[in-house]
JSON list of C-alpha atoms in Angstrom, two decimals:
[
{"chain": "A", "resi": 15, "resn": "MET", "atom": "CA", "xyz": [0.54, 22.86, 3.27]},
{"chain": "A", "resi": 16, "resn": "LYS", "atom": "CA", "xyz": [-2.66, 20.92, 2.75]},
{"chain": "A", "resi": 17, "resn": "ILE", "atom": "CA", "xyz": [-1.75, 18.06, 0.40]},
{"chain": "A", "resi": 18, "resn": "VAL", "atom": "CA", "xyz": [-3.64, 15.17, -1.16]},
{"chain": "A", "resi": 19, "resn": "ILE", "atom": "CA", "xyz": [-1.63, 12.13, -2.25]},
{"chain": "A", "resi": 20, "resn": "THR", "atom": "CA", "xyz": [-2.72, 9.14, -4.32]},
{"chain": "A", "resi": 21, "resn": "GLY", "atom": "CA", "xyz": [-1.05, 5.74, -4.27]},
{"chain": "A", "resi": 22, "resn": "GLY", "atom": "CA", "xyz": [-1.28, 2.05, -5.00]},
{"chain": "A", "resi": 23, "resn": "GLY", "atom": "CA", "xyz": [-2.46, 0.08, -8.00]},
{"chain": "A", "resi": 24, "resn": "CYS", "atom": "CA", "xyz": [-5.94, -0.21, -9.51]},
{"chain": "A", "resi": 25, "resn": "ARG", "atom": "CA", "xyz": [-7.89, -3.44, -9.84]},
{"chain": "A", "resi": 26, "resn": "GLU", "atom": "CA", "xyz": [-9.94, -3.59, -13.03]},
{"chain": "A", "resi": 27, "resn": "TYR", "atom": "CA", "xyz": [-12.47, -6.41, -12.90]},
{"chain": "A", "resi": 28, "resn": "ILE", "atom": "CA", "xyz": [-13.11, -9.01, -15.59]},
{"chain": "A", "resi": 29, "resn": "ASP", "atom": "CA", "xyz": [-15.78, -10.67, -13.44]},
{"chain": "A", "resi": 30, "resn": "SER", "atom": "CA", "xyz": [-16.56, -10.74, -9.73]},
{"chain": "A", "resi": 31, "resn": "VAL", "atom": "CA", "xyz": [-13.39, -12.68, -8.83]},
{"chain": "A", "resi": 32, "resn": "ARG", "atom": "CA", "xyz": [-10.94, -12.03, -11.69]},
{"chain": "A", "resi": 33, "resn": "PHE", "atom": "CA", "xyz": [-9.20, -8.71, -12.29]},
{"chain": "A", "resi": 34, "resn": "VAL", "atom": "CA", "xyz": [-6.14, -7.18, -13.93]},
{"chain": "A", "resi": 35, "resn": "THR", "atom": "CA", "xyz": [-3.79, -5.02, -11.90]},
{"chain": "A", "resi": 36, "resn": "ASN", "atom": "CA", "xyz": [-0.16, -3.94, -11.72]},
{"chain": "A", "resi": 37, "resn": "SER", "atom": "CA", "xyz": [2.78, -4.37, -9.37]},
{"chain": "A", "resi": 38, "resn": "SER", "atom": "CA", "xyz": [2.34, -1.13, -7.39]},
{"chain": "A", "resi": 39, "resn": "SER", "atom": "CA", "xyz": [2.48, -1.74, -3.63]},
{"chain": "A", "resi": 40, "resn": "GLY", "atom": "CA", "xyz": [1.65, 1.82, -2.54]},
{"chain": "A", "resi": 41, "resn": "ARG", "atom": "CA", "xyz": [4.87, 1.95, -0.52]},
{"chain": "A", "resi": 42, "resn": "THR", "atom": "CA", "xyz": [6.17, 5.15, -2.08]},
{"chain": "A", "resi": 43, "resn": "SER", "atom": "CA", "xyz": [2.98, 7.13, -1.47]},
{"chain": "A", "resi": 44, "resn": "ALA", "atom": "CA", "xyz": [2.67, 5.80, 2.09]},
{"chain": "A", "resi": 45, "resn": "GLN", "atom": "CA", "xyz": [6.25, 6.81, 2.91]},
{"chain": "A", "resi": 46, "resn": "ILE", "atom": "CA", "xyz": [5.84, 10.23, 1.31]},
{"chain": "A", "resi": 47, "resn": "ALA", "atom": "CA", "xyz": [2.63, 10.74, 3.30]},
{"chain": "A", "resi": 48, "resn": "ASP", "atom": "CA", "xyz": [4.34, 9.79, 6.57]},
{"chain": "A", "resi": 49, "resn": "ALA", "atom": "CA", "xyz": [7.36, 12.00, 5.87]},
{"chain": "A", "resi": 50, "resn": "LEU", "atom": "CA", "xyz": [5.29, 15.07, 4.95]},
{"chain": "A", "resi": 51, "resn": "SER", "atom": "CA", "xyz": [2.92, 14.51, 7.87]},
{"chain": "A", "resi": 52, "resn": "ALA", "atom": "CA", "xyz": [5.93, 14.41, 10.23]},
{"chain": "A", "resi": 53, "resn": "LYS", "atom": "CA", "xyz": [6.95, 17.84, 8.89]},
{"chain": "A", "resi": 54, "resn": "GLY", "atom": "CA", "xyz": [3.59, 19.28, 9.94]},
{"chain": "A", "resi": 55, "resn": "HIS", "atom": "CA", "xyz": [1.71, 19.22, 6.63]},
{"chain": "A", "resi": 56, "resn": "GLU", "atom": "CA", "xyz": [-1.97, 18.24, 6.55]},
{"chain": "A", "resi": 57, "resn": "ILE", "atom": "CA", "xyz": [-2.14, 15.05, 4.49]},
{"chain": "A", "resi": 58, "resn": "THR", "atom": "CA", "xyz": [-5.00, 13.14, 2.89]},
{"chain": "A", "resi": 59, "resn": "LEU", "atom": "CA", "xyz": [-3.92, 9.85, 1.30]},
{"chain": "A", "resi": 60, "resn": "ILE", "atom": "CA", "xyz": [-6.19, 8.22, -1.27]},
{"chain": "A", "resi": 61, "resn": "THR", "atom": "CA", "xyz": [-4.82, 4.70, -1.59]},
{"chain": "A", "resi": 62, "resn": "ALA", "atom": "CA", "xyz": [-5.72, 1.29, -2.93]},
{"chain": "A", "resi": 63, "resn": "LYS", "atom": "CA", "xyz": [-7.44, -1.03, -0.46]},
{"chain": "A", "resi": 64, "resn": "SER", "atom": "CA", "xyz": [-4.67, -3.59, -0.95]},
{"chain": "A", "resi": 65, "resn": "ALA", "atom": "CA", "xyz": [-1.79, -1.06, -0.71]},
{"chain": "A", "resi": 66, "resn": "MET", "atom": "CA", "xyz": [0.66, -0.47, 2.12]},
{"chain": "A", "resi": 67, "resn": "LYS", "atom": "CA", "xyz": [-0.65, 2.09, 4.59]},
{"chain": "A", "resi": 68, "resn": "PRO", "atom": "CA", "xyz": [1.16, 4.94, 6.36]},
{"chain": "A", "resi": 69, "resn": "HIS", "atom": "CA", "xyz": [1.89, 4.86, 10.09]},
{"chain": "A", "resi": 70, "resn": "SER", "atom": "CA", "xyz": [0.93, 8.39, 11.10]},
{"chain": "A", "resi": 71, "resn": "PRO", "atom": "CA", "xyz": [-2.51, 8.54, 12.78]},
{"chain": "A", "resi": 72, "resn": "SER", "atom": "CA", "xyz": [-2.92, 12.16, 11.66]},
{"chain": "A", "resi": 73, "resn": "ILE", "atom": "CA", "xyz": [-3.17, 11.19, 7.97]},
{"chain": "A", "resi": 74, "resn": "GLU", "atom": "CA", "xyz": [-6.70, 11.08, 6.57]},
{"chain": "A", "resi": 75, "resn": "LEU", "atom": "CA", "xyz": [-7.21, 7.89, 4.57]},
{"chain": "A", "resi": 76, "resn": "ARG", "atom": "CA", "xyz": [-9.53, 7.29, 1.63]},
{"chain": "A", "resi": 77, "resn": "GLU", "atom": "CA", "xyz": [-9.57, 3.98, -0.27]},
{"chain": "A", "resi": 78, "resn": "PHE", "atom": "CA", "xyz": [-10.35, 2.77, -3.80]},
{"chain": "A", "resi": 79, "resn": "GLU", "atom": "CA", "xyz": [-10.17, -0.36, -5.92]},
{"chain": "A", "resi": 80, "resn": "THR", "atom": "CA", "xyz": [-10.74, 0.65, -9.54]},
{"chain": "A", "resi": 81, "resn": "GLY", "atom": "CA", "xyz": [-9.54, 3.64, -11.51]},
{"chain": "A", "resi": 82, "resn": "ALA", "atom": "CA", "xyz": [-13.11, 4.91, -11.73]},
{"chain": "A", "resi": 83, "resn": "GLU", "atom": "CA", "xyz": [-13.39, 4.77, -7.93]},
{"chain": "A", "resi": 84, "resn": "LEU", "atom": "CA", "xyz": [-10.07, 6.60, -7.57]},
{"chain": "A", "resi": 85, "resn": "ALA", "atom": "CA", "xyz": [-11.25, 9.33, -9.95]},
{"chain": "A", "resi": 86, "resn": "SER", "atom": "CA", "xyz": [-14.54, 9.69, -8.07]},
{"chain": "A", "resi": 87, "resn": "VAL", "atom": "CA", "xyz": [-12.92, 9.90, -4.62]},
{"chain": "A", "resi": 88, "resn": "LEU", "atom": "CA", "xyz": [-10.17, 12.26, -5.79]},
{"chain": "A", "resi": 89, "resn": "LYS", "atom": "CA", "xyz": [-12.59, 14.56, -7.61]},
{"chain": "A", "resi": 90, "resn": "ALA", "atom": "CA", "xyz": [-14.86, 14.73, -4.54]},
{"chain": "A", "resi": 91, "resn": "GLU", "atom": "CA", "xyz": [-11.87, 15.56, -2.33]},
{"chain": "A", "resi": 92, "resn": "LEU", "atom": "CA", "xyz": [-10.41, 18.24, -4.59]},
{"chain": "A", "resi": 93, "resn": "THR", "atom": "CA", "xyz": [-13.69, 19.96, -5.43]},
{"chain": "A", "resi": 94, "resn": "SER", "atom": "CA", "xyz": [-14.79, 20.17, -1.80]},
{"chain": "A", "resi": 95, "resn": "HIS", "atom": "CA", "xyz": [-11.51, 21.27, -0.14]},
{"chain": "A", "resi": 96, "resn": "ALA", "atom": "CA", "xyz": [-8.89, 23.85, -1.11]},
{"chain": "A", "resi": 97, "resn": "TYR", "atom": "CA", "xyz": [-5.68, 21.83, -1.35]},
{"chain": "A", "resi": 98, "resn": "ASP", "atom": "CA", "xyz": [-2.30, 23.46, -1.90]},
{"chain": "A", "resi": 99, "resn": "ALA", "atom": "CA", "xyz": [-0.88, 20.48, -3.79]},
{"chain": "A", "resi": 100, "resn": "VAL", "atom": "CA", "xyz": [-1.73, 17.14, -5.37]},
{"chain": "A", "resi": 101, "resn": "ILE", "atom": "CA", "xyz": [0.88, 14.36, -5.46]},
{"chain": "A", "resi": 102, "resn": "HIS", "atom": "CA", "xyz": [-0.56, 11.87, -7.94]},
{"chain": "A", "resi": 103, "resn": "ALA", "atom": "CA", "xyz": [1.53, 8.72, -7.47]},
{"chain": "A", "resi": 104, "resn": "ALA", "atom": "CA", "xyz": [-1.18, 6.07, -7.97]},
{"chain": "A", "resi": 105, "resn": "ALA", "atom": "CA", "xyz": [-0.54, 3.51, -10.72]},
{"chain": "A", "resi": 106, "resn": "VAL", "atom": "CA", "xyz": [-3.71, 4.02, -12.75]},
{"chain": "A", "resi": 107, "resn": "SER", "atom": "CA", "xyz": [-4.56, 1.37, -15.34]},
{"chain": "A", "resi": 108, "resn": "ASP", "atom": "CA", "xyz": [-4.12, 2.59, -18.92]},
{"chain": "A", "resi": 109, "resn": "TYR", "atom": "CA", "xyz": [-6.65, 0.01, -20.13]},
{"chain": "A", "resi": 110, "resn": "VAL", "atom": "CA", "xyz": [-9.67, -1.58, -18.45]},
{"chain": "A", "resi": 111, "resn": "PRO", "atom": "CA", "xyz": [-11.69, -4.67, -19.43]},
{"chain": "A", "resi": 112, "resn": "GLU", "atom": "CA", "xyz": [-14.80, -3.80, -21.44]},
{"chain": "A", "resi": 113, "resn": "ARG", "atom": "CA", "xyz": [-16.13, -7.05, -22.90]},
{"chain": "A", "resi": 114, "resn": "VAL", "atom": "CA", "xyz": [-15.51, -10.73, -22.17]},
{"chain": "A", "resi": 115, "resn": "THR", "atom": "CA", "xyz": [-16.19, -13.54, -24.62]},
{"chain": "A", "resi": 116, "resn": "VAL", "atom": "CA", "xyz": [-16.47, -17.11, -23.31]},
{"chain": "A", "resi": 117, "resn": "ALA", "atom": "CA", "xyz": [-17.77, -20.08, -25.33]},
{"chain": "A", "resi": 118, "resn": "GLY", "atom": "CA", "xyz": [-19.05, -17.75, -28.02]},
{"chain": "A", "resi": 119, "resn": "GLU", "atom": "CA", "xyz": [-21.01, -15.55, -25.61]},
{"chain": "A", "resi": 120, "resn": "THR", "atom": "CA", "xyz": [-19.96, -11.92, -25.08]},
{"chain": "A", "resi": 121, "resn": "ILE", "atom": "CA", "xyz": [-20.87, -10.06, -21.89]},
{"chain": "A", "resi": 122, "resn": "GLN", "atom": "CA", "xyz": [-19.91, -6.78, -20.24]},
{"chain": "A", "resi": 123, "resn": "ALA", "atom": "CA", "xyz": [-16.86, -7.01, -18.00]},
{"chain": "A", "resi": 124, "resn": "GLY", "atom": "CA", "xyz": [-17.23, -6.13, -14.33]},
{"chain": "A", "resi": 125, "resn": "LYS", "atom": "CA", "xyz": [-18.38, -7.44, -10.98]},
{"chain": "A", "resi": 126, "resn": "ASN", "atom": "CA", "xyz": [-21.42, -9.25, -12.33]},
{"chain": "A", "resi": 127, "resn": "GLY", "atom": "CA", "xyz": [-20.89, -12.85, -11.31]},
{"chain": "A", "resi": 128, "resn": "LYS", "atom": "CA", "xyz": [-18.15, -15.41, -11.83]},
{"chain": "A", "resi": 129, "resn": "LEU", "atom": "CA", "xyz": [-17.62, -16.59, -15.38]},
{"chain": "A", "resi": 130, "resn": "HIS", "atom": "CA", "xyz": [-17.39, -20.34, -15.98]},
{"chain": "A", "resi": 131, "resn": "SER", "atom": "CA", "xyz": [-13.87, -21.71, -16.25]},
{"chain": "A", "resi": 132, "resn": "GLY", "atom": "CA", "xyz": [-12.62, -23.97, -19.01]},
{"chain": "A", "resi": 133, "resn": "GLY", "atom": "CA", "xyz": [-12.16, -23.16, -22.66]},
{"chain": "A", "resi": 134, "resn": "GLU", "atom": "CA", "xyz": [-10.87, -19.95, -24.15]},
{"chain": "A", "resi": 135, "resn": "MET", "atom": "CA", "xyz": [-11.62, -16.49, -22.78]},
{"chain": "A", "resi": 136, "resn": "THR", "atom": "CA", "xyz": [-11.15, -13.31, -24.79]},
{"chain": "A", "resi": 137, "resn": "VAL", "atom": "CA", "xyz": [-11.08, -9.95, -23.03]},
{"chain": "A", "resi": 138, "resn": "THR", "atom": "CA", "xyz": [-11.43, -6.71, -24.95]},
{"chain": "A", "resi": 139, "resn": "PHE", "atom": "CA", "xyz": [-9.96, -3.64, -23.27]},
{"chain": "A", "resi": 140, "resn": "ARG", "atom": "CA", "xyz": [-10.69, 0.05, -23.71]},
{"chain": "A", "resi": 141, "resn": "ALA", "atom": "CA", "xyz": [-8.47, 3.01, -22.90]},
{"chain": "A", "resi": 142, "resn": "SER", "atom": "CA", "xyz": [-9.21, 4.58, -19.52]},
{"chain": "A", "resi": 143, "resn": "PRO", "atom": "CA", "xyz": [-9.49, 8.36, -18.93]},
{"chain": "A", "resi": 144, "resn": "LYS", "atom": "CA", "xyz": [-6.32, 10.12, -17.77]},
{"chain": "A", "resi": 145, "resn": "ILE", "atom": "CA", "xyz": [-7.01, 11.23, -14.20]},
{"chain": "A", "resi": 146, "resn": "ALA", "atom": "CA", "xyz": [-3.93, 13.46, -14.32]},
{"chain": "A", "resi": 147, "resn": "ASP", "atom": "CA", "xyz": [-5.57, 15.59, -17.00]},
{"chain": "A", "resi": 148, "resn": "SER", "atom": "CA", "xyz": [-8.37, 16.71, -14.65]},
{"chain": "A", "resi": 149, "resn": "LEU", "atom": "CA", "xyz": [-6.38, 17.59, -11.54]},
{"chain": "A", "resi": 150, "resn": "HIS", "atom": "CA", "xyz": [-5.96, 21.33, -12.22]},
{"chain": "A", "resi": 151, "resn": "GLU", "atom": "CA", "xyz": [-9.65, 21.65, -13.10]},
{"chain": "A", "resi": 152, "resn": "TRP", "atom": "CA", "xyz": [-10.81, 19.83, -9.96]},
{"chain": "A", "resi": 153, "resn": "ALA", "atom": "CA", "xyz": [-8.46, 21.82, -7.72]},
{"chain": "A", "resi": 154, "resn": "ALA", "atom": "CA", "xyz": [-9.79, 25.08, -9.21]},
{"chain": "A", "resi": 155, "resn": "GLN", "atom": "CA", "xyz": [-13.36, 23.96, -8.51]},
{"chain": "A", "resi": 156, "resn": "GLY", "atom": "CA", "xyz": [-12.32, 23.39, -4.90]},
{"chain": "A", "resi": 157, "resn": "GLY", "atom": "CA", "xyz": [-11.09, 26.94, -4.52]},
{"chain": "A", "resi": 158, "resn": "ASN", "atom": "CA", "xyz": [-7.37, 26.74, -5.34]},
{"chain": "A", "resi": 159, "resn": "ALA", "atom": "CA", "xyz": [-6.62, 27.27, -9.03]},
{"chain": "A", "resi": 160, "resn": "SER", "atom": "CA", "xyz": [-2.93, 27.72, -8.13]},
{"chain": "A", "resi": 161, "resn": "ALA", "atom": "CA", "xyz": [-2.58, 24.29, -6.49]},
{"chain": "A", "resi": 162, "resn": "LYS", "atom": "CA", "xyz": [0.66, 22.60, -7.53]},
{"chain": "A", "resi": 163, "resn": "ILE", "atom": "CA", "xyz": [0.28, 19.30, -9.39]},
{"chain": "A", "resi": 164, "resn": "VAL", "atom": "CA", "xyz": [2.95, 16.59, -9.10]},
{"chain": "A", "resi": 165, "resn": "CYS", "atom": "CA", "xyz": [2.54, 13.57, -11.38]},
{"chain": "A", "resi": 166, "resn": "PHE", "atom": "CA", "xyz": [4.61, 10.39, -11.59]},
{"chain": "A", "resi": 167, "resn": "LYS", "atom": "CA", "xyz": [5.96, 8.64, -14.66]},
{"chain": "A", "resi": 168, "resn": "LEU", "atom": "CA", "xyz": [7.39, 5.12, -14.48]},
{"chain": "A", "resi": 169, "resn": "THR", "atom": "CA", "xyz": [9.09, 3.46, -17.43]},
{"chain": "A", "resi": 170, "resn": "SER", "atom": "CA", "xyz": [10.75, 0.05, -17.67]},
{"chain": "A", "resi": 171, "resn": "GLY", "atom": "CA", "xyz": [14.18, -0.28, -19.23]},
{"chain": "A", "resi": 172, "resn": "ALA", "atom": "CA", "xyz": [13.77, 2.98, -21.14]},
{"chain": "A", "resi": 173, "resn": "ASP", "atom": "CA", "xyz": [16.63, 4.69, -22.92]},
{"chain": "A", "resi": 174, "resn": "GLU", "atom": "CA", "xyz": [17.19, 8.42, -22.60]},
{"chain": "A", "resi": 175, "resn": "ALA", "atom": "CA", "xyz": [15.11, 9.31, -25.66]},
{"chain": "A", "resi": 176, "resn": "GLU", "atom": "CA", "xyz": [12.15, 7.21, -24.49]},
{"chain": "A", "resi": 177, "resn": "LYS", "atom": "CA", "xyz": [12.37, 8.74, -21.01]},
{"chain": "A", "resi": 178, "resn": "LYS", "atom": "CA", "xyz": [12.28, 12.29, -22.38]},
{"chain": "A", "resi": 179, "resn": "ARG", "atom": "CA", "xyz": [9.39, 11.44, -24.69]},
{"chain": "A", "resi": 180, "resn": "ALA", "atom": "CA", "xyz": [7.33, 9.86, -21.91]},
{"chain": "A", "resi": 181, "resn": "VAL", "atom": "CA", "xyz": [7.84, 12.81, -19.56]},
{"chain": "A", "resi": 182, "resn": "LYS", "atom": "CA", "xyz": [7.15, 15.35, -22.31]},
{"chain": "A", "resi": 183, "resn": "ASN", "atom": "CA", "xyz": [3.89, 13.59, -23.22]},
{"chain": "A", "resi": 184, "resn": "LEU", "atom": "CA", "xyz": [2.75, 13.55, -19.59]},
{"chain": "A", "resi": 185, "resn": "PHE", "atom": "CA", "xyz": [3.44, 17.27, -19.21]},
{"chain": "A", "resi": 186, "resn": "ALA", "atom": "CA", "xyz": [1.61, 17.96, -22.49]},
{"chain": "A", "resi": 187, "resn": "HIS", "atom": "CA", "xyz": [-1.68, 16.32, -21.60]},
{"chain": "A", "resi": 188, "resn": "SER", "atom": "CA", "xyz": [-1.74, 16.85, -17.81]},
{"chain": "A", "resi": 189, "resn": "LYS", "atom": "CA", "xyz": [-0.30, 20.39, -17.57]},
{"chain": "A", "resi": 190, "resn": "ALA", "atom": "CA", "xyz": [1.41, 19.20, -14.37]},
{"chain": "A", "resi": 191, "resn": "ASP", "atom": "CA", "xyz": [3.78, 21.55, -12.57]},
{"chain": "A", "resi": 192, "resn": "PHE", "atom": "CA", "xyz": [6.27, 18.78, -11.81]},
{"chain": "A", "resi": 193, "resn": "VAL", "atom": "CA", "xyz": [6.85, 15.18, -12.89]},
{"chain": "A", "resi": 194, "resn": "VAL", "atom": "CA", "xyz": [8.67, 12.59, -10.80]},
{"chain": "A", "resi": 195, "resn": "TYR", "atom": "CA", "xyz": [10.39, 10.19, -13.18]},
{"chain": "A", "resi": 196, "resn": "ASN", "atom": "CA", "xyz": [11.88, 6.79, -12.46]},
{"chain": "A", "resi": 197, "resn": "ASP", "atom": "CA", "xyz": [12.56, 3.52, -14.26]},
{"chain": "A", "resi": 198, "resn": "LEU", "atom": "CA", "xyz": [11.56, 0.11, -12.94]},
{"chain": "A", "resi": 199, "resn": "SER", "atom": "CA", "xyz": [14.91, -1.40, -13.89]},
{"chain": "A", "resi": 200, "resn": "GLN", "atom": "CA", "xyz": [16.65, 0.82, -11.30]},
{"chain": "A", "resi": 201, "resn": "ILE", "atom": "CA", "xyz": [14.26, 0.23, -8.40]},
{"chain": "A", "resi": 202, "resn": "THR", "atom": "CA", "xyz": [15.18, -2.27, -5.68]},
{"chain": "A", "resi": 203, "resn": "ALA", "atom": "CA", "xyz": [13.94, -3.03, -2.17]},
{"chain": "A", "resi": 204, "resn": "ARG", "atom": "CA", "xyz": [16.31, -0.36, -0.81]},
{"chain": "A", "resi": 205, "resn": "MET", "atom": "CA", "xyz": [16.85, 2.02, -3.70]},
{"chain": "A", "resi": 206, "resn": "HIS", "atom": "CA", "xyz": [14.27, 4.14, -5.51]},
{"chain": "A", "resi": 207, "resn": "PRO", "atom": "CA", "xyz": [16.23, 6.49, -7.82]},
{"chain": "A", "resi": 208, "resn": "PHE", "atom": "CA", "xyz": [14.26, 9.46, -9.12]},
{"chain": "A", "resi": 209, "resn": "ASN", "atom": "CA", "xyz": [14.43, 12.77, -10.92]},
{"chain": "A", "resi": 210, "resn": "ILE", "atom": "CA", "xyz": [11.95, 15.62, -10.55]},
{"chain": "A", "resi": 211, "resn": "LEU", "atom": "CA", "xyz": [11.44, 17.79, -13.62]},
{"chain": "A", "resi": 212, "resn": "ASN", "atom": "CA", "xyz": [9.57, 21.07, -13.95]},
{"chain": "A", "resi": 213, "resn": "ASN", "atom": "CA", "xyz": [7.35, 21.90, -16.91]},
{"chain": "A", "resi": 214, "resn": "ALA", "atom": "CA", "xyz": [10.28, 23.55, -18.67]},
{"chain": "A", "resi": 215, "resn": "GLY", "atom": "CA", "xyz": [12.03, 20.17, -18.73]},
{"chain": "A", "resi": 216, "resn": "GLU", "atom": "CA", "xyz": [14.62, 21.16, -16.13]},
{"chain": "A", "resi": 217, "resn": "CYS", "atom": "CA", "xyz": [15.72, 18.74, -13.43]},
{"chain": "A", "resi": 218, "resn": "VAL", "atom": "CA", "xyz": [14.91, 20.40, -10.10]},
{"chain": "A", "resi": 219, "resn": "GLY", "atom": "CA", "xyz": [15.43, 17.44, -7.78]},
{"chain": "A", "resi": 220, "resn": "GLU", "atom": "CA", "xyz": [17.01, 14.01, -7.66]},
{"chain": "A", "resi": 221, "resn": "GLY", "atom": "CA", "xyz": [17.84, 11.27, -5.21]},
{"chain": "A", "resi": 222, "resn": "LYS", "atom": "CA", "xyz": [17.88, 7.55, -4.54]},
{"chain": "A", "resi": 223, "resn": "THR", "atom": "CA", "xyz": [15.38, 6.82, -1.75]},
{"chain": "A", "resi": 224, "resn": "ASN", "atom": "CA", "xyz": [11.74, 7.52, -0.89]},
{"chain": "A", "resi": 225, "resn": "ALA", "atom": "CA", "xyz": [12.90, 9.61, 2.09]},
{"chain": "A", "resi": 226, "resn": "GLU", "atom": "CA", "xyz": [14.92, 11.80, -0.26]},
{"chain": "A", "resi": 227, "resn": "LEU", "atom": "CA", "xyz": [11.95, 11.93, -2.62]},
{"chain": "A", "resi": 228, "resn": "ALA", "atom": "CA", "xyz": [9.64, 13.23, 0.11]},
{"chain": "A", "resi": 229, "resn": "ASN", "atom": "CA", "xyz": [12.16, 15.95, 1.02]},
{"chain": "A", "resi": 230, "resn": "ALA", "atom": "CA", "xyz": [12.67, 16.90, -2.63]},
{"chain": "A", "resi": 231, "resn": "ILE", "atom": "CA", "xyz": [8.93, 17.14, -3.30]},
{"chain": "A", "resi": 232, "resn": "GLU", "atom": "CA", "xyz": [8.44, 19.35, -0.25]},
{"chain": "A", "resi": 233, "resn": "LYS", "atom": "CA", "xyz": [11.21, 21.67, -1.45]},
{"chain": "A", "resi": 234, "resn": "VAL", "atom": "CA", "xyz": [9.92, 22.04, -4.99]},
{"chain": "A", "resi": 235, "resn": "LEU", "atom": "CA", "xyz": [6.37, 22.61, -3.74]},
{"chain": "A", "resi": 236, "resn": "SER", "atom": "CA", "xyz": [7.63, 25.30, -1.38]},
{"chain": "A", "resi": 237, "resn": "HIS", "atom": "CA", "xyz": [10.27, 26.95, -3.55]},
{"chain": "A", "resi": 238, "resn": "GLY", "atom": "CA", "xyz": [9.96, 25.71, -7.13]},
{"chain": "A", "resi": 239, "resn": "ASP", "atom": "CA", "xyz": [13.41, 24.08, -7.10]},
{"chain": "A", "resi": 240, "resn": "PHE", "atom": "CA", "xyz": [16.35, 23.49, -4.79]},
{"chain": "A", "resi": 241, "resn": "PHE", "atom": "CA", "xyz": [19.39, 23.46, -7.07]}
]
């Protein structure tokens, strides 16, 4: 298969030196890319500049910093090549800085100089577009309307009801074919428990490591499920 994978966390700039981000290291996407490349699949990895990188020299790398850059690079890739699948594992910021107020003066957030330090700073955020919601459309524009879309949903300390609600909401707005779900409270340096659900809400894959996750994703992309 020809597969594009996203990974790593976004940096959303307050000024030219300050930004907000998240804890994503890009490790999961890098390991999935290496594992699928080793199985003979053609992989393009779009990853954060600061993220961990895969080892395989056959993987095509694209880089981004902000969510807007990720959306631009991913759209260009999907609309210009016919991919069989998209594995969207990047940790995209839900909110991005819009305005910054310092010493009574309000300016547009972004890479437009370093703001003076000292005193109180107020940052106003706006909701960012959901990249996941455009993946089917972009893939269709690139010549493969039947491309399989795999999205990721991470919660933190969620109970069963919250987990189901979060996954259901992601399916509803993204129309993904599969969602990989995990909870931050269960992730350690060695263990990365996961469940893969289809758009009917059925669990079609599960495991405890990124190696198992790569194998499970390959199986559901190839066969729809493996139970």
